[in-house]
Structures are given as C-alpha cells and as structure tokens.
Coordinates of C-alpha atoms and ligand atoms in Angstrom, one line a residue:
M28 CA -0.1 0.0 0.0
V29 CA 1.2 3.4 -0.9
N30 CA 2.3 5.4 2.3
Q31 CA -0.3 8.2 3.0
F32 CA 2.5 10.4 4.5
P33 CA 1.0 10.7 8.0
Y34 CA 4.0 12.6 9.2
R35 CA 3.9 15.1 6.7
S36 CA 3.2 17.8 9.4
F37 CA 6.8 17.1 10.9
H38 CA 8.1 19.1 7.9
T39 CA 7.7 23.1 7.7
M40 CA 9.9 23.3 4.7
N41 CA 8.8 22.6 1.1
I42 CA 9.6 18.9 0.5
N43 CA 6.8 18.5 -2.1
T44 CA 9.1 17.1 -4.7
S45 CA 10.4 14.5 -2.3
I46 CA 6.8 13.5 -1.3
D47 CA 5.8 13.1 -4.8
L48 CA 9.0 11.2 -5.4
F49 CA 8.5 8.7 -2.7
Q50 CA 4.8 8.2 -3.7
R51 CA 6.0 7.4 -7.1
A52 CA 8.9 5.2 -5.8
Q53 CA 6.6 3.0 -3.8
K54 CA 4.9 1.8 -6.8
S55 CA 8.0 0.4 -8.2
I56 CA 10.6 -0.2 -5.5
P57 CA 9.8 -2.3 -2.2
G58 CA 8.9 0.6 0.5
G59 CA 10.2 3.1 -2.1
V60 CA 13.8 2.6 -1.1
N61 CA 16.6 0.4 -2.2
S62 CA 17.8 0.1 1.4
P63 CA 15.5 0.0 4.3
V64 CA 17.0 2.7 6.7
R65 CA 16.5 5.2 4.0
A66 CA 12.8 5.0 4.5
F67 CA 12.8 7.0 7.6
K68 CA 10.4 4.3 9.0
S69 CA 11.6 4.6 12.7
V70 CA 11.7 8.2 12.7
G71 CA 8.5 8.9 10.5
G72 CA 8.2 11.4 7.7
T73 CA 8.8 11.3 4.1
P74 CA 12.5 10.3 3.1
L75 CA 14.2 13.1 1.3
F76 CA 15.4 12.5 -2.4
I77 CA 18.7 13.7 -3.0
R78 CA 19.5 15.4 -6.2
K79 CA 23.2 16.2 -5.7
A80 CA 25.9 16.5 -3.1
A81 CA 28.9 18.8 -2.8
G82 CA 31.4 19.1 0.0
A83 CA 29.8 19.0 3.2
Y84 CA 26.3 19.4 1.9
L85 CA 23.3 17.5 0.4
Y86 CA 20.8 19.0 -1.6
D87 CA 17.3 17.6 -2.0
A88 CA 15.0 17.3 -4.8
D89 CA 13.3 20.7 -3.8
D90 CA 16.7 22.3 -3.4
N91 CA 16.9 22.3 0.3
K92 CA 20.6 22.2 1.6
Y93 CA 21.7 20.0 4.5
I94 CA 24.9 19.6 6.4
D95 CA 25.3 15.8 5.8
F96 CA 26.4 13.6 8.8
I97 CA 25.8 10.3 7.0
A98 CA 28.7 10.7 4.6
S99 CA 27.2 7.8 2.6
W100 CA 27.5 5.8 5.8
G101 CA 31.2 6.2 5.8
P102 CA 33.1 6.8 2.6
M103 CA 32.8 10.6 2.1
I104 CA 35.9 11.3 4.2
F105 CA 36.9 14.5 2.3
G106 CA 33.2 15.4 1.4
H107 CA 31.0 14.8 -1.7
A108 CA 32.2 15.2 -5.2
Y109 CA 35.8 15.4 -3.9
A110 CA 37.6 16.7 -6.9
P111 CA 40.7 14.3 -7.2
L112 CA 38.1 11.5 -6.9
V113 CA 35.8 13.0 -9.7
K114 CA 38.8 13.7 -12.0
A115 CA 40.2 10.1 -11.6
I116 CA 36.7 8.6 -12.3
Q117 CA 36.1 10.7 -15.2
E118 CA 39.6 9.9 -16.7
Q119 CA 39.1 6.1 -16.2
A120 CA 35.5 6.0 -17.4
V121 CA 36.8 6.6 -21.0
F122 CA 38.7 3.3 -21.0
S123 CA 35.2 1.3 -20.5
T124 CA 33.5 0.6 -17.2
S125 CA 34.2 -3.2 -16.8
Y126 CA 36.3 -5.9 -18.4
G127 CA 35.8 -9.2 -16.4
A128 CA 39.5 -9.6 -16.8
P129 CA 42.5 -8.5 -14.3
T130 CA 44.1 -5.1 -14.5
E131 CA 47.1 -3.3 -13.2
L132 CA 44.9 -1.0 -11.1
E133 CA 43.8 -4.1 -9.0
I134 CA 47.3 -4.9 -8.2
R135 CA 48.1 -1.1 -7.2
M136 CA 45.0 -1.3 -4.9
A137 CA 46.0 -4.5 -3.2
E138 CA 49.5 -3.1 -2.9
L139 CA 48.3 0.0 -1.3
I140 CA 45.8 -1.7 1.1
K141 CA 48.8 -4.1 2.2
S142 CA 51.2 -1.1 2.9
M143 CA 48.4 0.6 5.1
A144 CA 47.3 -2.4 6.9
P145 CA 50.6 -4.3 7.3
N146 CA 49.1 -7.6 8.6
V147 CA 47.2 -8.0 5.3
D148 CA 49.2 -10.3 3.2
L149 CA 46.7 -11.2 0.6
V150 CA 43.5 -9.4 -0.3
R151 CA 40.5 -10.1 -2.4
M152 CA 38.3 -7.3 -3.9
V153 CA 34.6 -7.9 -3.8
S154 CA 31.7 -5.4 -4.4
S155 CA 30.1 -4.8 -1.0
G156 CA 30.7 -5.1 2.7
T157 CA 28.2 -7.9 2.6
E158 CA 30.2 -10.0 0.2
A159 CA 33.3 -9.2 2.2
C160 CA 31.9 -10.5 5.5
M161 CA 30.2 -13.4 4.1
S162 CA 33.4 -14.5 2.2
A163 CA 35.5 -13.9 5.4
I164 CA 33.2 -16.3 7.1
R165 CA 33.4 -18.8 4.6
V166 CA 37.2 -18.5 4.5
A167 CA 37.4 -18.9 8.3
R168 CA 35.2 -22.2 8.1
G169 CA 37.0 -23.5 5.1
Y170 CA 40.3 -22.9 7.0
T171 CA 39.5 -24.4 10.3
G172 CA 36.9 -27.0 9.2
R173 CA 34.4 -25.5 11.9
N174 CA 30.9 -24.2 11.3
K175 CA 30.0 -22.0 13.9
F176 CA 31.0 -18.2 14.4
I177 CA 30.3 -15.7 17.1
K178 CA 28.9 -12.2 16.4
F179 CA 27.9 -9.6 18.8
E180 CA 24.4 -8.2 19.4
G181 CA 23.6 -5.0 17.6
C182 CA 26.7 -5.4 15.1
Y183 CA 25.7 -5.5 11.5
H184 CA 27.9 -7.2 8.9
G185 CA 25.7 -7.0 6.0
H186 CA 22.7 -8.9 4.9
A187 CA 24.0 -12.5 4.3
D188 CA 21.6 -15.0 6.0
A189 CA 24.0 -16.1 8.6
F190 CA 24.5 -12.5 9.8
L191 CA 20.8 -11.7 10.3
V192 CA 20.8 -12.7 13.8
K193 CA 20.4 -9.9 16.5
A194 CA 21.9 -7.6 14.0
G195 CA 22.1 -3.8 14.2
S196 CA 21.3 -1.2 11.6
G197 CA 18.0 -1.4 9.7
V198 CA 17.2 -4.8 11.4
A199 CA 17.3 -3.1 14.8
T200 CA 15.6 0.0 13.4
L201 CA 12.8 -2.0 12.0
D202 CA 12.7 -4.2 15.0
I203 CA 12.7 -7.4 13.0
Q204 CA 13.3 -10.2 15.5
T205 CA 13.5 -13.2 13.1
V206 CA 14.0 -12.6 9.4
P207 CA 11.6 -14.7 7.2
G208 CA 13.7 -16.4 4.5
V209 CA 16.6 -17.0 6.7
T210 CA 16.5 -20.8 7.4
A211 CA 17.1 -22.3 10.8
G212 CA 20.0 -24.2 9.2
A213 CA 21.7 -20.9 8.2
A214 CA 21.0 -19.3 11.5
N215 CA 22.0 -22.2 13.8
D216 CA 25.6 -21.8 13.5
T217 CA 25.5 -18.1 14.2
L218 CA 26.1 -17.6 18.0
T219 CA 25.4 -14.2 19.6
C220 CA 26.4 -12.5 22.9
P221 CA 26.4 -8.8 24.1
Y222 CA 29.2 -6.4 22.8
N223 CA 31.7 -5.5 25.2
D224 CA 30.7 -8.6 27.4
L225 CA 33.9 -10.8 27.3
D226 CA 32.6 -13.2 30.0
A227 CA 29.6 -14.1 27.9
M228 CA 31.9 -14.6 25.0
E229 CA 34.3 -17.0 26.9
R230 CA 31.3 -18.9 28.2
L231 CA 30.1 -19.4 24.6
V232 CA 33.4 -20.5 23.4
K233 CA 33.7 -23.1 26.3
E234 CA 30.3 -24.3 25.6
H235 CA 31.0 -24.8 21.9
K236 CA 34.7 -25.8 22.3
G237 CA 36.3 -26.8 19.0
E238 CA 33.2 -25.9 16.9
I239 CA 33.9 -22.0 16.4
A240 CA 35.6 -21.0 13.3
A241 CA 35.6 -17.3 13.8
I242 CA 34.7 -14.4 16.0
I243 CA 33.5 -11.3 14.0
V244 CA 33.4 -7.9 15.5
E245 CA 32.9 -4.3 14.5
P246 CA 35.9 -3.0 16.4
V247 CA 34.0 0.3 17.0
A248 CA 30.5 -0.5 16.5
G249 CA 28.4 1.9 14.1
N250 CA 25.3 -0.1 13.5
M251 CA 23.6 0.6 17.0
G252 CA 24.7 4.2 17.0
C253 CA 28.4 4.7 17.8
I254 CA 29.6 2.2 20.6
L255 CA 33.2 2.1 21.6
P256 CA 34.9 -1.2 22.7
K257 CA 35.8 -1.2 26.3
P258 CA 39.4 -1.3 27.3
G259 CA 40.5 -4.9 27.1
F260 CA 37.5 -6.2 25.0
L261 CA 39.2 -6.7 21.8
E262 CA 42.5 -7.7 23.5
G263 CA 40.4 -10.4 25.2
I264 CA 38.8 -11.5 22.0
R265 CA 42.5 -11.7 20.5
R266 CA 43.5 -13.9 23.4
I267 CA 40.7 -16.3 23.3
C268 CA 41.0 -16.6 19.5
D269 CA 44.8 -17.4 19.9
A270 CA 44.0 -20.1 22.6
E271 CA 41.3 -21.6 20.8
K272 CA 42.7 -21.4 17.2
I273 CA 39.6 -19.3 16.2
I274 CA 39.9 -16.7 13.3
F275 CA 39.5 -13.3 14.7
I276 CA 37.7 -10.9 12.0
F277 CA 37.6 -7.3 12.1
D278 CA 34.9 -5.9 10.3
E279 CA 36.2 -2.5 9.3
V280 CA 33.4 -1.7 6.6
M281 CA 33.0 1.7 8.3
T282 CA 36.2 2.0 10.3
G283 CA 38.6 0.8 7.7
F284 CA 40.8 3.7 6.7
R285 CA 38.5 6.3 8.3
L286 CA 39.6 5.9 11.8
A287 CA 43.5 5.8 11.0
K288 CA 45.8 5.2 7.9
G289 CA 45.8 1.4 9.1
G290 CA 42.1 1.5 10.1
A291 CA 40.9 0.3 13.5
Q292 CA 43.6 -2.1 13.7
E293 CA 46.0 0.5 13.9
K294 CA 44.0 3.0 16.1
L295 CA 43.2 0.4 18.6
G296 CA 46.5 -1.5 18.4
I297 CA 44.8 -4.9 17.6
D298 CA 46.0 -7.4 15.0
A299 CA 43.2 -9.2 13.4
D300 CA 43.4 -12.4 11.3
L301 CA 41.3 -11.4 8.8
V302 CA 39.8 -7.8 8.0
T303 CA 36.7 -6.9 5.8
Y304 CA 36.6 -3.4 4.1
G305 CA 33.5 -1.8 2.5
K306 CA 32.2 1.4 1.0
V307 CA 35.2 3.5 2.3
I308 CA 37.7 1.8 0.1
G309 CA 35.5 2.5 -3.1
G310 CA 35.4 6.3 -2.3
G311 CA 31.6 5.6 -2.3
L312 CA 31.6 3.3 -5.4
P313 CA 30.2 -0.4 -4.5
V314 CA 33.4 -1.9 -3.3
G315 CA 34.4 -4.3 -0.6
A316 CA 37.5 -6.4 0.3
F317 CA 38.5 -9.0 2.5
G318 CA 42.0 -10.0 3.5
G319 CA 44.5 -11.1 6.1
K320 CA 47.1 -13.4 6.9
R321 CA 48.5 -15.1 4.0
H322 CA 48.2 -19.0 5.3
I323 CA 44.6 -18.3 5.9
M324 CA 44.0 -16.4 2.7
E325 CA 45.7 -19.1 0.8
V326 CA 42.4 -21.3 1.1
V327 CA 40.8 -18.9 -1.4
A328 CA 40.0 -20.0 -4.9
P329 CA 41.8 -20.4 -7.4
L330 CA 44.9 -20.9 -4.8
G331 CA 42.7 -23.1 -2.5
S332 CA 39.1 -24.5 -2.9
V333 CA 37.2 -22.0 -0.8
Y334 CA 35.2 -20.6 -3.8
Q335 CA 34.4 -16.9 -4.2
A336 CA 34.0 -14.9 -7.4
G337 CA 32.4 -11.9 -9.0
T338 CA 32.2 -10.2 -12.4
L339 CA 32.4 -6.7 -11.1
S340 CA 35.2 -7.5 -8.4
G341 CA 38.0 -5.2 -8.9
N342 CA 36.0 -3.1 -11.4
P343 CA 38.1 -0.4 -12.9
I344 CA 36.0 2.6 -12.1
A345 CA 35.7 1.3 -8.4
M346 CA 39.3 0.6 -8.1
I347 CA 40.5 4.1 -9.2
A348 CA 38.0 5.8 -6.9
G349 CA 39.2 3.8 -4.0
Y350 CA 42.9 4.0 -5.1
T351 CA 42.7 7.8 -5.2
L352 CA 40.9 8.1 -1.8
L353 CA 43.3 5.7 0.0
S354 CA 46.5 7.1 -1.6
I355 CA 45.6 10.6 -0.2
I356 CA 44.8 9.2 3.5
N357 CA 48.2 7.3 3.0
E358 CA 50.0 10.1 1.9
Q359 CA 48.4 12.9 4.2
P360 CA 47.3 11.2 7.3
E361 CA 47.3 14.7 8.9
L362 CA 43.9 15.1 7.1
L363 CA 42.4 12.5 9.3
K364 CA 43.7 14.1 12.4
E365 CA 41.9 17.3 11.1
L366 CA 38.8 15.5 10.7
D367 CA 39.2 14.0 14.3
D368 CA 39.8 17.4 15.7
K369 CA 36.5 18.7 14.0
T370 CA 34.6 15.9 15.7
A371 CA 36.2 16.6 19.1
Y372 CA 35.1 20.1 18.5
L373 CA 31.7 19.0 17.6
K374 CA 31.4 16.8 20.7
E375 CA 32.5 19.5 22.9
G376 CA 29.8 21.9 21.7
L377 CA 27.1 19.4 21.6
D378 CA 28.0 18.3 25.3
K379 CA 27.5 22.0 26.4
V380 CA 24.1 22.3 24.9
L381 CA 22.8 18.9 25.9
K382 CA 24.0 19.3 29.4
A383 CA 22.2 22.8 29.6
S384 CA 19.0 21.1 28.4
G385 CA 18.9 18.9 31.4
T386 CA 18.0 15.9 29.4
P387 CA 19.8 12.7 30.1
Y388 CA 22.2 11.9 27.2
M389 CA 25.5 10.2 26.4
I390 CA 27.8 11.1 23.5
N391 CA 29.8 8.2 22.2
H392 CA 32.8 9.2 20.0
L393 CA 36.0 8.0 18.3
G394 CA 37.7 9.7 15.7
S395 CA 35.1 10.8 13.2
M396 CA 32.4 8.6 14.3
I397 CA 30.0 9.9 16.9
S398 CA 26.3 9.5 18.2
V399 CA 24.3 10.9 20.9
H400 CA 22.1 8.5 22.8
F401 CA 19.3 10.0 25.0
S402 CA 20.2 7.8 27.8
G403 CA 21.2 8.5 31.5
K404 CA 23.5 5.4 31.7
P405 CA 26.6 4.5 29.5
V406 CA 25.7 3.0 26.1
T407 CA 28.1 0.2 25.7
D408 CA 25.8 -2.6 24.0
F409 CA 22.9 -3.1 22.1
A410 CA 20.3 -3.4 25.1
A411 CA 21.5 0.0 26.4
A412 CA 21.2 1.6 23.1
A413 CA 17.8 0.1 22.7
S414 CA 16.6 1.3 26.0
A415 CA 17.5 4.9 25.4
N416 CA 14.9 7.4 24.8
N417 CA 14.5 6.7 21.1
D418 CA 11.2 8.7 20.8
L419 CA 13.2 11.7 21.9
F420 CA 15.7 10.9 19.2
K421 CA 12.8 10.9 16.6
K422 CA 11.8 14.3 17.6
Y423 CA 15.4 15.6 17.6
F424 CA 16.0 14.1 14.1
H425 CA 13.1 16.0 12.7
A426 CA 13.9 19.2 14.6
M427 CA 17.4 19.0 13.1
L428 CA 16.3 18.4 9.5
K429 CA 14.1 21.1 9.5
R430 CA 17.0 23.4 10.5
G431 CA 19.0 21.9 7.6
I432 CA 21.0 19.1 9.6
Y433 CA 20.8 15.7 8.0
L434 CA 21.5 13.0 10.7
P435 CA 21.2 9.4 10.1
P436 CA 17.4 8.7 10.4
S437 CA 17.8 5.9 13.1
A438 CA 19.2 6.0 16.8
F439 CA 20.9 2.7 15.7
E440 CA 23.5 4.6 13.4
S441 CA 26.5 6.3 13.8
W442 CA 26.9 9.7 12.6
F443 CA 30.0 10.3 10.2
L444 CA 31.9 13.6 9.7
N445 CA 33.7 14.7 6.6
N446 CA 36.6 17.0 6.3
A447 CA 34.7 19.5 4.0
M448 CA 32.9 20.6 7.1
T449 CA 33.9 23.9 8.2
T450 CA 33.7 25.3 11.8
A451 CA 30.8 27.3 10.7
D452 CA 29.0 24.0 10.0
L453 CA 29.7 22.6 13.1
D454 CA 28.7 25.7 15.0
A455 CA 25.4 25.6 13.0
T456 CA 25.0 22.0 14.1
I457 CA 25.6 22.8 17.8
E458 CA 23.2 25.7 17.6
A459 CA 20.4 23.7 15.8
T460 CA 20.9 21.2 18.7
A461 CA 20.3 23.9 21.3
E462 CA 17.4 25.0 19.5
S463 CA 16.0 21.8 18.6
L464 CA 16.3 20.7 22.4
K465 CA 14.4 23.8 23.4
E466 CA 11.6 22.9 20.8
I467 CA 11.2 19.2 21.6
L468 CA 11.7 18.9 25.5
Ligands
HOZ515 N1 23.5 -0.4 6.7 C1 23.7 0.8 6.3 C2 24.1 1.7 7.5 N2 24.5 0.9 8.5 C3 22.7 1.6 5.5 C4 22.8 1.5 4.0 C5 21.8 2.6 3.6 O1 20.7 2.6 3.8 O2 22.3 3.1 2.5

C-alpha cells in the first residue's frame, strides 16, 4: 500500500518533490527505497530524495540544503564530489566501465591496502561489505573446518543469511526479531552475545569448544549508534582466539581507513587475522574487500578451494576511486587528524548544549564517528542503545532536519563527519541542537 504520508506535518519546509517522488517510488521499489534505513520508518516522515551533493552538503529534490552527517555511511571522508576522485573517475571511465579480466589497477589497490594494513598479506576485492563479510566467514570455516561463528548483538555485518541474527542497523531500526527467508540451518551456526561482554563470549566459546571457526566484530560499532569497545574487550577476543585457534575477523567496513591510515587495527592496536573492508575503500563506489594473513587467505580459490568470485570484483572505476581516496589518506594522514579534531570540537559543543538542556544523554565518540544517545547510563551494548529514549531521538532528528542538519534517520546508526565541514557548519549543528532541544523537550 502506498504510504499516505501521515508525518507530513513534521516538515515545515517545502519537500513536495520528495513527497511526490516517494509516492512514485513506492509503486515500483519495495517501500520506495533500495535500502531499508533510508525509508525514515523509525523516525517517521518522508525520506528526502537527494538531487546532488557537494563538499559537506546534500541538496534534496526541492533544493533544500543540509549539512550531511551520513557521508554515505562512511566513505565521504573528504566530502562529496571530492575533486581528485571525480577527476580520476572521469579519466578512467573513457577506457570502459568493466572488463571481467584482471588489470594493473587491482594490483596497485592490493599493494596499497597491504602497505596501509601491514598484517594483510593477501586481499581479494569484492563489490560490497556484505560480500566481504560473508566471504571472510566462509574462509574461516574453510580454513578451520568448523561451522559456527560468534557475532555480537547489534553489530551488523551485511545482509547475508547467517548475519541476520540479532543484527543492528536496519534490522534493529525496524525491530525485526527473526528474518523470514533465513532458514534455521543458516542461522543455527551463528552464536551471539552482548558487545563488550567478554565473560559471555568466553562462556560461549567454552560451551562450543572446538566448534567455532571465527569471531567477527565491529571494532568500533556503528550500527547501534556509535559504541566503543571497552578497554580490554578486543584484546580479550584476541587472546581467546589465539588460545582456541579461532579466526579473529575485524569488520572494518565503516572504520577501515577512516579511523586511521591503518584503520581500526592501527587506531586500537589490535592485530586481526582477517579484515573486511567496504564502502570507504571505494570512495563511495560499490566496493568491498577481505584480506588477512597469508596462510589463511591461501584457501581462497583459485589458490585453494574456498570458492568466491564476482564479475564486478576489482571493477576499474571502483578501483580508481578507492585507490585515489586511499592514496590521499596514506600520503596525508594529517587530514584524518583534522577530521578527528573537528569531531572533537562538535562533541564539546554538543556536550555543552545537551548538558544545559537537562535531558539525560550520552555522547559516544571516537575519531570521526560519533552519536548522541538519549540515555542516562553509559551506552556500551545493544540493550543500552535500545533502552535509550529513542522517541526523543525521533523528535530530535526532525527538529534538526528542518534546521538543515541531516542526521542518520535512526538512533541505531553512527554519524560520520567529513573533512569538508567548516567550523561554521559545526557551530550551526551545535546551535541547531540547542534550538531543537528547546523545541522538543
Ligand atoms: N546499513 C547501512 C548503514 N549501517 C545503511 C545503508 C543504506 O541505507 O544506505
């Protein structure tokens, strides 16, 4: 049924074209969107249809301008339509968009990733973070000969069947407990425990001794809002993986090369066995990769028999975009420091106005990932994120949106800053928060 726009009154600005487009979209696209979080379901209202973006700003179909805190969920580290990227893509496009055959560009990309993440000996390019994570699990299973793996509640590793168990992001946003279509067979080998709960994880490992192929984690969780690993959590997983010969997988789809030149591995000082990358390494084009230690990655076909393939894997346009972005991060890591400083500035400003409002809140923040949880207690796992006042988040989201600040349309997503943001943009965001809180509290 076509949405009757019950939340139209949330908007005081003209979003008539988006409203029309959403109505039209619902006639030919499930829910009118190609990825569920975009539908604004948990915050209500009409999703904005974007016409263009430049630097720190998004422009919707009615020409409203917004400061963008989604950054395409991570990759727009230097802002939208970043000139070196646009130029590289244009120059490459004239040589065709896909070959289905190897190119030198893929080697350059692999060499660059290896130089930035020194424990990656071999890396295979794929087309999305989902593909990267599901392939990494397959590799871990193939290598160890074991079937089960552990993931943490509220972490999201893409939409492959085995990951849709207690997942974050859209699954949490839509509060889907069991995903129809995922068979018990596919889900039975997925074991879950709370993020940051090392004891629960150790118990699981004991109960399933010798059965666990891998433990996969978002080193900084970004799919239940931003949640940081407690000191010792990741180190504890590393220790248990070593003791039990379990493959430790870092899902760096959001953090990879955003948090540091060497990703979260470098930022947090953890050496994973396999690492998955996603949108960031394509500069916003559909790219993913999984890689890691040689003796494990050697099971991948055609070297070994763990099969994995893709016509668009290593696509030349995606490779040049990713290569250009990663090269800039590699050569000028001080740009990431600039971005981190901007995020710290934003955090300080938000802290002041939230404190002044008297509402309970927590700000979780690391590097250029940040999120506000309307909760009086620390938000260190999914249960805490879910028990925050997410009705208030919904009001905050809309109050900010109409002030031209585009936050993720769910409390279960991290915000991502980009380095095109100016101090004026950050001040505007802080001021909009102060005004919004006055309006909604
Ligand atoms: N799962 C993505 C964020 N965690 C959202 C993807 C999208 O809707 O574009």
